């Protein structure tokens, strides 16, 4: 039964073009091809990355954040049975009428009641230092990953002419540098899945779950079906915007407003160019059309799944693109970037009466997002 299920799952008619078998992509002493067993290694890499992350956050990012004066503690709301009952049983965000009633009942001012609810809400939220440590790890990984991708792809012919992604497909021997890029990126996204419930939880939590799962499936599919050339371009295309997103958030936590706004502008430009222009009109278009015309293999089931996952990611890009466009519009109008709609105002954020925050959004749209074959 197990053998039958295994052979059914790895059916050549699903994964490979017509007239191509697994035997055609078997490793030899001279030529290496992607092997399905290598995907299991990425889970081990995820565990290693999680360990490296914990060490990095504790001994590098944490001390840097503290040296910049980023608070790691917050003020707690003073115990109050009446307000606690309202908070836990009725509402965490009382309206004006309820605030007035509570203020009169407690003989407090409305501002005191508002402050109590704000502090109480913030007690269960991560501190800015925790966000800084998480953002520092992502910034470091995306910077190193993108730098490595550019280094290894600059001499690849498919970077200059995307049609080389499909010449002689699927007979594309695998090089060690592409293997390292793929396995480490896949391990990183597995690590994000493992840490989802530990990391800062944002309003687009489920979109990020879909994004990470789709990314893992996309990277895995492209590896098994040997779409690694187009896959390597997609990985590089996504990482570059995430660098500036995380940099903007770090600068915001450090209260470097001018640099923060500048990074937001750069991020927005790169995001729209890479995710809403290069990705759909160059990469997805090539995967959907060139792959059948140039390779001459015709369509096969894995082709539809691969392109379906690419389109799913594009839907997420559009979702985040709309959010970024709204933020950019407010940035132009007000002269400073407002907080992300997905975020909650922090206790120590400088908020005015209209709810504007003097700094970039507390948590920007990912990318992850981002971010990758995000």
PDB file of N, CA, C and O in Angstrom, residues 113-180:
ATOM      1  N   UNK A 113      -9.087  57.051  31.761  1.00  0.00           N
ATOM      2  CA  UNK A 113      -9.718  55.794  31.352  1.00  0.00           C
ATOM      3  C   UNK A 113      -9.140  55.317  30.014  1.00  0.00           C
ATOM      4  O   UNK A 113      -8.838  54.135  29.826  1.00  0.00           O
ATOM      5  N   UNK A 114      -8.957  56.247  29.078  1.00  0.00           N
ATOM      6  CA  UNK A 114      -8.366  55.896  27.788  1.00  0.00           C
ATOM      7  C   UNK A 114      -6.965  55.328  27.970  1.00  0.00           C
ATOM      8  O   UNK A 114      -6.604  54.319  27.345  1.00  0.00           O
ATOM      9  N   UNK A 115      -6.181  55.976  28.836  1.00  0.00           N
ATOM     10  CA  UNK A 115      -4.823  55.517  29.082  1.00  0.00           C
ATOM     11  C   UNK A 115      -4.819  54.122  29.684  1.00  0.00           C
ATOM     12  O   UNK A 115      -3.998  53.280  29.330  1.00  0.00           O
ATOM     13  N   UNK A 116      -5.758  53.851  30.595  1.00  0.00           N
ATOM     14  CA  UNK A 116      -5.827  52.535  31.212  1.00  0.00           C
ATOM     15  C   UNK A 116      -6.096  51.464  30.157  1.00  0.00           C
ATOM     16  O   UNK A 116      -5.427  50.424  30.126  1.00  0.00           O
ATOM     17  N   UNK A 117      -7.070  51.705  29.281  1.00  0.00           N
ATOM     18  CA  UNK A 117      -7.397  50.717  28.243  1.00  0.00           C
ATOM     19  C   UNK A 117      -6.240  50.545  27.265  1.00  0.00           C
ATOM     20  O   UNK A 117      -5.979  49.430  26.801  1.00  0.00           O
ATOM     21  N   UNK A 118      -5.551  51.631  26.940  1.00  0.00           N
ATOM     22  CA  UNK A 118      -4.417  51.522  26.023  1.00  0.00           C
ATOM     23  C   UNK A 118      -3.318  50.678  26.636  1.00  0.00           C
ATOM     24  O   UNK A 118      -2.756  49.793  25.988  1.00  0.00           O
ATOM     25  N   UNK A 119      -2.990  50.933  27.904  1.00  0.00           N
ATOM     26  CA  UNK A 119      -1.961  50.152  28.570  1.00  0.00           C
ATOM     27  C   UNK A 119      -2.380  48.695  28.723  1.00  0.00           C
ATOM     28  O   UNK A 119      -1.559  47.787  28.573  1.00  0.00           O
ATOM     29  N   UNK A 120      -3.657  48.490  29.011  1.00  0.00           N
ATOM     30  CA  UNK A 120      -4.135  47.108  29.173  1.00  0.00           C
ATOM     31  C   UNK A 120      -4.049  46.348  27.865  1.00  0.00           C
ATOM     32  O   UNK A 120      -3.672  45.160  27.831  1.00  0.00           O
ATOM     33  N   UNK A 121      -4.393  47.002  26.768  1.00  0.00           N
ATOM     34  CA  UNK A 121      -4.274  46.339  25.462  1.00  0.00           C
ATOM     35  C   UNK A 121      -2.827  46.020  25.146  1.00  0.00           C
ATOM     36  O   UNK A 121      -2.504  44.959  24.609  1.00  0.00           O
ATOM     37  N   UNK A 122      -1.960  46.947  25.486  1.00  0.00           N
ATOM     38  CA  UNK A 122      -0.553  46.782  25.146  1.00  0.00           C
ATOM     39  C   UNK A 122       0.154  45.722  25.976  1.00  0.00           C
ATOM     40  O   UNK A 122       1.223  45.245  25.595  1.00  0.00           O
ATOM     41  N   UNK A 123      -0.426  45.359  27.120  1.00  0.00           N
ATOM     42  CA  UNK A 123       0.225  44.363  27.970  1.00  0.00           C
ATOM     43  C   UNK A 123       0.417  43.036  27.247  1.00  0.00           C
ATOM     44  O   UNK A 123       1.380  42.319  27.498  1.00  0.00           O
ATOM     45  N   UNK A 124      -0.509  42.698  26.367  1.00  0.00           N
ATOM     46  CA  UNK A 124      -0.458  41.411  25.673  1.00  0.00           C
ATOM     47  C   UNK A 124       0.240  41.507  24.322  1.00  0.00           C
ATOM     48  O   UNK A 124       0.268  40.516  23.576  1.00  0.00           O
ATOM     49  N   UNK A 125       0.758  42.683  24.015  1.00  0.00           N
ATOM     50  CA  UNK A 125       1.414  42.858  22.722  1.00  0.00           C
ATOM     51  C   UNK A 125       2.925  42.826  22.869  1.00  0.00           C
ATOM     52  O   UNK A 125       3.457  43.141  23.930  1.00  0.00           O
ATOM     53  N   UNK A 126       3.626  42.477  21.812  1.00  0.00           N
ATOM     54  CA  UNK A 126       5.092  42.473  21.880  1.00  0.00           C
ATOM     55  C   UNK A 126       5.651  43.878  22.042  1.00  0.00           C
ATOM     56  O   UNK A 126       5.072  44.849  21.550  1.00  0.00           O
ATOM     57  N   UNK A 127       6.777  43.987  22.704  1.00  0.00           N
ATOM     58  CA  UNK A 127       7.418  45.284  22.874  1.00  0.00           C
ATOM     59  C   UNK A 127       8.124  45.695  21.586  1.00  0.00           C
ATOM     60  O   UNK A 127       8.350  44.869  20.687  1.00  0.00           O
ATOM     61  N   UNK A 128       8.497  46.959  21.520  1.00  0.00           N
ATOM     62  CA  UNK A 128       9.236  47.429  20.348  1.00  0.00           C
ATOM     63  C   UNK A 128      10.568  46.710  20.217  1.00  0.00           C
ATOM     64  O   UNK A 128      11.045  46.459  19.106  1.00  0.00           O
ATOM     65  N   UNK A 129      11.197  46.373  21.342  1.00  0.00           N
ATOM     66  CA  UNK A 129      12.477  45.665  21.278  1.00  0.00           C
ATOM     67  C   UNK A 129      12.296  44.289  20.668  1.00  0.00           C
ATOM     68  O   UNK A 129      13.133  43.847  19.867  1.00  0.00           O
ATOM     69  N   UNK A 130      11.210  43.614  21.014  1.00  0.00           N
ATOM     70  CA  UNK A 130      10.942  42.308  20.416  1.00  0.00           C
ATOM     71  C   UNK A 130      10.730  42.435  18.914  1.00  0.00           C
ATOM     72  O   UNK A 130      11.223  41.630  18.123  1.00  0.00           O
ATOM     73  N   UNK A 131       9.990  43.477  18.498  1.00  0.00           N
ATOM     74  CA  UNK A 131       9.794  43.715  17.074  1.00  0.00           C
ATOM     75  C   UNK A 131      11.111  44.055  16.387  1.00  0.00           C
ATOM     76  O   UNK A 131      11.371  43.638  15.248  1.00  0.00           O
ATOM     77  N   UNK A 132      11.951  44.824  17.069  1.00  0.00           N
ATOM     78  CA  UNK A 132      13.241  45.195  16.507  1.00  0.00           C
ATOM     79  C   UNK A 132      14.108  43.962  16.289  1.00  0.00           C
ATOM     80  O   UNK A 132      14.774  43.836  15.251  1.00  0.00           O
ATOM     81  N   UNK A 133      14.112  43.050  17.237  1.00  0.00           N
ATOM     82  CA  UNK A 133      14.924  41.836  17.114  1.00  0.00           C
ATOM     83  C   UNK A 133      14.429  40.969  15.954  1.00  0.00           C
ATOM     84  O   UNK A 133      15.235  40.448  15.168  1.00  0.00           O
ATOM     85  N   UNK A 134      13.109  40.841  15.842  1.00  0.00           N
ATOM     86  CA  UNK A 134      12.550  40.044  14.749  1.00  0.00           C
ATOM     87  C   UNK A 134      12.865  40.683  13.399  1.00  0.00           C
ATOM     88  O   UNK A 134      13.264  40.006  12.443  1.00  0.00           O
ATOM     89  N   UNK A 135      12.688  42.005  13.311  1.00  0.00           N
ATOM     90  CA  UNK A 135      12.981  42.709  12.065  1.00  0.00           C
ATOM     91  C   UNK A 135      14.450  42.665  11.700  1.00  0.00           C
ATOM     92  O   UNK A 135      14.803  42.590  10.519  1.00  0.00           O
ATOM     93  N   UNK A 136      15.317  42.706  12.708  1.00  0.00           N
ATOM     94  CA  UNK A 136      16.762  42.645  12.458  1.00  0.00           C
ATOM     95  C   UNK A 136      17.144  41.311  11.832  1.00  0.00           C
ATOM     96  O   UNK A 136      17.989  41.252  10.926  1.00  0.00           O
ATOM     97  N   UNK A 137      16.532  40.241  12.328  1.00  0.00           N
ATOM     98  CA  UNK A 137      16.823  38.916  11.765  1.00  0.00           C
ATOM     99  C   UNK A 137      16.373  38.840  10.302  1.00  0.00           C
ATOM    100  O   UNK A 137      17.117  38.365   9.437  1.00  0.00           O
ATOM    101  N   UNK A 138      15.176  39.309  10.021  1.00  0.00           N
ATOM    102  CA  UNK A 138      14.679  39.274   8.645  1.00  0.00           C
ATOM    103  C   UNK A 138      15.530  40.161   7.735  1.00  0.00           C
ATOM    104  O   UNK A 138      15.848  39.783   6.610  1.00  0.00           O
ATOM    105  N   UNK A 139      15.877  41.352   8.225  1.00  0.00           N
ATOM    106  CA  UNK A 139      16.711  42.252   7.431  1.00  0.00           C
ATOM    107  C   UNK A 139      18.047  41.593   7.100  1.00  0.00           C
ATOM    108  O   UNK A 139      18.521  41.654   5.955  1.00  0.00           O
ATOM    109  N   UNK A 140      18.657  40.959   8.073  1.00  0.00           N
ATOM    110  CA  UNK A 140      19.949  40.302   7.856  1.00  0.00           C
ATOM    111  C   UNK A 140      19.831  39.169   6.865  1.00  0.00           C
ATOM    112  O   UNK A 140      20.650  39.040   5.941  1.00  0.00           O
ATOM    113  N   UNK A 141      18.798  38.330   7.026  1.00  0.00           N
ATOM    114  CA  UNK A 141      18.647  37.197   6.108  1.00  0.00           C
ATOM    115  C   UNK A 141      18.376  37.672   4.687  1.00  0.00           C
ATOM    116  O   UNK A 141      19.002  37.192   3.734  1.00  0.00           O
ATOM    117  N   UNK A 142      17.441  38.606   4.509  1.00  0.00           N
ATOM    118  CA  UNK A 142      17.106  39.065   3.164  1.00  0.00           C
ATOM    119  C   UNK A 142      18.302  39.727   2.491  1.00  0.00           C
ATOM    120  O   UNK A 142      18.516  39.559   1.291  1.00  0.00           O
ATOM    121  N   UNK A 143      19.087  40.480   3.256  1.00  0.00           N
ATOM    122  CA  UNK A 143      20.262  41.139   2.683  1.00  0.00           C
ATOM    123  C   UNK A 143      21.280  40.112   2.211  1.00  0.00           C
ATOM    124  O   UNK A 143      21.795  40.197   1.088  1.00  0.00           O
ATOM    125  N   UNK A 144      21.562  39.127   3.060  1.00  0.00           N
ATOM    126  CA  UNK A 144      22.535  38.092   2.699  1.00  0.00           C
ATOM    127  C   UNK A 144      22.013  37.236   1.550  1.00  0.00           C
ATOM    128  O   UNK A 144      22.762  36.900   0.618  1.00  0.00           O
ATOM    129  N   UNK A 145      20.736  36.883   1.600  1.00  0.00           N
ATOM    130  CA  UNK A 145      20.153  36.031   0.568  1.00  0.00           C
ATOM    131  C   UNK A 145      20.159  36.731  -0.788  1.00  0.00           C
ATOM    132  O   UNK A 145      20.535  36.134  -1.804  1.00  0.00           O
ATOM    133  N   UNK A 146      19.728  37.993  -0.809  1.00  0.00           N
ATOM    134  CA  UNK A 146      19.693  38.717  -2.075  1.00  0.00           C
ATOM    135  C   UNK A 146      21.104  38.937  -2.615  1.00  0.00           C
ATOM    136  O   UNK A 146      21.341  38.803  -3.822  1.00  0.00           O
ATOM    137  N   UNK A 147      22.037  39.262  -1.743  1.00  0.00           N
ATOM    138  CA  UNK A 147      23.428  39.467  -2.172  1.00  0.00           C
ATOM    139  C   UNK A 147      23.991  38.188  -2.783  1.00  0.00           C
ATOM    140  O   UNK A 147      24.670  38.223  -3.819  1.00  0.00           O
ATOM    141  N   UNK A 148      23.698  37.066  -2.142  1.00  0.00           N
ATOM    142  CA  UNK A 148      24.180  35.787  -2.674  1.00  0.00           C
ATOM    143  C   UNK A 148      23.520  35.478  -4.012  1.00  0.00           C
ATOM    144  O   UNK A 148      24.190  35.029  -4.956  1.00  0.00           O
ATOM    145  N   UNK A 149      22.207  35.727  -4.116  1.00  0.00           N
ATOM    146  CA  UNK A 149      21.493  35.456  -5.368  1.00  0.00           C
ATOM    147  C   UNK A 149      22.060  36.284  -6.515  1.00  0.00           C
ATOM    148  O   UNK A 149      22.270  35.774  -7.622  1.00  0.00           O
ATOM    149  N   UNK A 150      22.323  37.557  -6.257  1.00  0.00           N
ATOM    150  CA  UNK A 150      22.887  38.424  -7.302  1.00  0.00           C
ATOM    151  C   UNK A 150      24.274  37.939  -7.707  1.00  0.00           C
ATOM    152  O   UNK A 150      24.626  37.903  -8.889  1.00  0.00           O
ATOM    153  N   UNK A 151      25.047  37.530  -6.722  1.00  0.00           N
ATOM    154  CA  UNK A 151      26.419  37.060  -6.989  1.00  0.00           C
ATOM    155  C   UNK A 151      26.433  35.837  -7.893  1.00  0.00           C
ATOM    156  O   UNK A 151      27.240  35.750  -8.820  1.00  0.00           O
ATOM    157  N   UNK A 152      25.540  34.885  -7.624  1.00  0.00           N
ATOM    158  CA  UNK A 152      25.569  33.644  -8.415  1.00  0.00           C
ATOM    159  C   UNK A 152      24.808  33.772  -9.740  1.00  0.00           C
ATOM    160  O   UNK A 152      25.088  33.020 -10.683  1.00  0.00           O
ATOM    161  N   UNK A 153      23.874  34.717  -9.811  1.00  0.00           N
ATOM    162  CA  UNK A 153      23.071  34.834 -11.032  1.00  0.00           C
ATOM    163  C   UNK A 153      23.671  35.782 -12.069  1.00  0.00           C
ATOM    164  O   UNK A 153      23.274  35.736 -13.232  1.00  0.00           O
ATOM    165  N   UNK A 154      24.609  36.616 -11.654  1.00  0.00           N
ATOM    166  CA  UNK A 154      25.122  37.629 -12.585  1.00  0.00           C
ATOM    167  C   UNK A 154      25.792  37.021 -13.809  1.00  0.00           C
ATOM    168  O   UNK A 154      25.844  37.652 -14.875  1.00  0.00           O
ATOM    169  N   UNK A 155      26.296  35.786 -13.673  1.00  0.00           N
ATOM    170  CA  UNK A 155      26.945  35.129 -14.807  1.00  0.00           C
ATOM    171  C   UNK A 155      26.061  34.079 -15.472  1.00  0.00           C
ATOM    172  O   UNK A 155      26.504  33.409 -16.415  1.00  0.00           O
ATOM    173  N   UNK A 156      24.841  33.931 -14.988  1.00  0.00           N
ATOM    174  CA  UNK A 156      23.940  32.937 -15.580  1.00  0.00           C
ATOM    175  C   UNK A 156      23.277  33.526 -16.819  1.00  0.00           C
ATOM    176  O   UNK A 156      22.787  34.666 -16.789  1.00  0.00           O
ATOM    177  N   UNK A 157      23.220  32.794 -17.905  1.00  0.00           N
ATOM    178  CA  UNK A 157      22.634  33.350 -19.139  1.00  0.00           C
ATOM    179  C   UNK A 157      21.153  33.689 -19.014  1.00  0.00           C
ATOM    180  O   UNK A 157      20.665  34.590 -19.698  1.00  0.00           O
ATOM    181  N   UNK A 158      20.406  32.978 -18.130  1.00  0.00           N
ATOM    182  CA  UNK A 158      18.968  33.246 -18.027  1.00  0.00           C
ATOM    183  C   UNK A 158      18.642  34.535 -17.285  1.00  0.00           C
ATOM    184  O   UNK A 158      17.503  34.974 -17.301  1.00  0.00           O
ATOM    185  N   UNK A 159      19.639  35.150 -16.655  1.00  0.00           N
ATOM    186  CA  UNK A 159      19.398  36.466 -16.062  1.00  0.00           C
ATOM    187  C   UNK A 159      19.306  37.527 -17.153  1.00  0.00           C
ATOM    188  O   UNK A 159      18.478  38.443 -17.076  1.00  0.00           O
ATOM    189  N   UNK A 160      20.124  37.409 -18.177  1.00  0.00           N
ATOM    190  CA  UNK A 160      20.141  38.371 -19.281  1.00  0.00           C
ATOM    191  C   UNK A 160      19.063  38.056 -20.324  1.00  0.00           C
ATOM    192  O   UNK A 160      18.507  38.963 -20.939  1.00  0.00           O
ATOM    193  N   UNK A 161      18.792  36.780 -20.527  1.00  0.00           N
ATOM    194  CA  UNK A 161      17.776  36.362 -21.495  1.00  0.00           C
ATOM    195  C   UNK A 161      16.955  35.244 -20.862  1.00  0.00           C
ATOM    196  O   UNK A 161      17.411  34.116 -20.729  1.00  0.00           O
ATOM    197  N   UNK A 162      15.733  35.577 -20.460  1.00  0.00           N
ATOM    198  CA  UNK A 162      14.911  34.629 -19.706  1.00  0.00           C
ATOM    199  C   UNK A 162      14.550  33.387 -20.520  1.00  0.00           C
ATOM    200  O   UNK A 162      14.178  32.352 -19.951  1.00  0.00           O
ATOM    201  N   UNK A 163      14.708  33.456 -21.822  1.00  0.00           N
ATOM    202  CA  UNK A 163      14.397  32.282 -22.649  1.00  0.00           C
ATOM    203  C   UNK A 163      15.325  31.114 -22.347  1.00  0.00           C
ATOM    204  O   UNK A 163      14.993  29.954 -22.629  1.00  0.00           O
ATOM    205  N   UNK A 164      16.498  31.410 -21.768  1.00  0.00           N
ATOM    206  CA  UNK A 164      17.416  30.328 -21.402  1.00  0.00           C
ATOM    207  C   UNK A 164      16.857  29.478 -20.262  1.00  0.00           C
ATOM    208  O   UNK A 164      17.388  28.405 -19.976  1.00  0.00           O
ATOM    209  N   UNK A 165      15.800  29.967 -19.619  1.00  0.00           N
ATOM    210  CA  UNK A 165      15.136  29.139 -18.605  1.00  0.00           C
ATOM    211  C   UNK A 165      14.450  27.930 -19.231  1.00  0.00           C
ATOM    212  O   UNK A 165      14.117  26.967 -18.513  1.00  0.00           O
ATOM    213  N   UNK A 166      14.245  27.990 -20.577  1.00  0.00           N
ATOM    214  CA  UNK A 166      13.435  26.950 -21.218  1.00  0.00           C
ATOM    215  C   UNK A 166      14.149  26.224 -22.348  1.00  0.00           C
ATOM    216  O   UNK A 166      13.639  25.205 -22.829  1.00  0.00           O
ATOM    217  N   UNK A 167      15.296  26.722 -22.793  1.00  0.00           N
ATOM    218  CA  UNK A 167      16.045  25.984 -23.802  1.00  0.00           C
ATOM    219  C   UNK A 167      16.445  24.635 -23.220  1.00  0.00           C
ATOM    220  O   UNK A 167      17.005  24.551 -22.120  1.00  0.00           O
ATOM    221  N   UNK A 168      16.162  23.569 -23.933  1.00  0.00           N
ATOM    222  CA  UNK A 168      16.522  22.195 -23.548  1.00  0.00           C
ATOM    223  C   UNK A 168      15.854  21.731 -22.253  1.00  0.00           C
ATOM    224  O   UNK A 168      16.292  20.767 -21.632  1.00  0.00           O
ATOM    225  N   UNK A 169      14.807  22.413 -21.821  1.00  0.00           N
ATOM    226  CA  UNK A 169      14.092  21.990 -20.611  1.00  0.00           C
ATOM    227  C   UNK A 169      13.484  20.607 -20.828  1.00  0.00           C
ATOM    228  O   UNK A 169      12.965  20.313 -21.909  1.00  0.00           O
ATOM    229  N   UNK A 170      13.531  19.709 -19.821  1.00  0.00           N
ATOM    230  CA  UNK A 170      14.018  19.891 -18.441  1.00  0.00           C
ATOM    231  C   UNK A 170      15.459  19.430 -18.218  1.00  0.00           C
ATOM    232  O   UNK A 170      15.863  19.217 -17.080  1.00  0.00           O
ATOM    233  N   UNK A 171      16.199  19.276 -19.313  1.00  0.00           N
ATOM    234  CA  UNK A 171      17.586  18.814 -19.189  1.00  0.00           C
ATOM    235  C   UNK A 171      18.492  19.973 -18.769  1.00  0.00           C
ATOM    236  O   UNK A 171      19.326  20.461 -19.534  1.00  0.00           O
ATOM    237  N   UNK A 172      18.308  20.433 -17.531  1.00  0.00           N
ATOM    238  CA  UNK A 172      19.097  21.522 -16.969  1.00  0.00           C
ATOM    239  C   UNK A 172      19.922  20.999 -15.800  1.00  0.00           C
ATOM    240  O   UNK A 172      19.402  20.838 -14.690  1.00  0.00           O
ATOM    241  N   UNK A 173      21.187  20.725 -16.025  1.00  0.00           N
ATOM    242  CA  UNK A 173      22.034  20.262 -14.908  1.00  0.00           C
ATOM    243  C   UNK A 173      22.057  21.282 -13.777  1.00  0.00           C
ATOM    244  O   UNK A 173      21.972  22.493 -13.993  1.00  0.00           O
ATOM    245  N   UNK A 174      22.157  20.790 -12.576  1.00  0.00           N
ATOM    246  CA  UNK A 174      22.109  21.626 -11.383  1.00  0.00           C
ATOM    247  C   UNK A 174      23.516  21.935 -10.895  1.00  0.00           C
ATOM    248  O   UNK A 174      24.378  21.052 -10.836  1.00  0.00           O
ATOM    249  N   UNK A 175      23.754  23.192 -10.524  1.00  0.00           N
ATOM    250  CA  UNK A 175      25.040  23.586  -9.957  1.00  0.00           C
ATOM    251  C   UNK A 175      24.904  23.762  -8.446  1.00  0.00           C
ATOM    252  O   UNK A 175      23.816  23.989  -7.925  1.00  0.00           O
ATOM    253  N   UNK A 176      26.017  23.672  -7.749  1.00  0.00           N
ATOM    254  CA  UNK A 176      25.985  23.744  -6.289  1.00  0.00           C
ATOM    255  C   UNK A 176      25.455  25.079  -5.785  1.00  0.00           C
ATOM    256  O   UNK A 176      24.742  25.139  -4.781  1.00  0.00           O
ATOM    257  N   UNK A 177      25.797  26.173  -6.476  1.00  0.00           N
ATOM    258  CA  UNK A 177      25.366  27.479  -5.984  1.00  0.00           C
ATOM    259  C   UNK A 177      23.847  27.629  -6.012  1.00  0.00           C
ATOM    260  O   UNK A 177      23.241  28.178  -5.076  1.00  0.00           O
ATOM    261  N   UNK A 178      23.195  27.124  -7.060  1.00  0.00           N
ATOM    262  CA  UNK A 178      21.737  27.170  -7.129  1.00  0.00           C
ATOM    263  C   UNK A 178      21.127  26.260  -6.064  1.00  0.00           C
ATOM    264  O   UNK A 178      20.101  26.593  -5.447  1.00  0.00           O
ATOM    265  N   UNK A 179      21.759  25.123  -5.820  1.00  0.00           N
ATOM    266  CA  UNK A 179      21.276  24.211  -4.778  1.00  0.00           C
ATOM    267  C   UNK A 179      21.273  24.887  -3.417  1.00  0.00           C
ATOM    268  O   UNK A 179      20.281  24.815  -2.675  1.00  0.00           O
ATOM    269  N   UNK A 180      22.372  25.573  -3.082  1.00  0.00           N
ATOM    270  CA  UNK A 180      22.456  26.259  -1.785  1.00  0.00           C
ATOM    271  C   UNK A 180      21.380  27.332  -1.668  1.00  0.00           C
ATOM    272  O   UNK A 180      20.734  27.474  -0.622  1.00  0.00           O
TER     273      UNK A 180
END
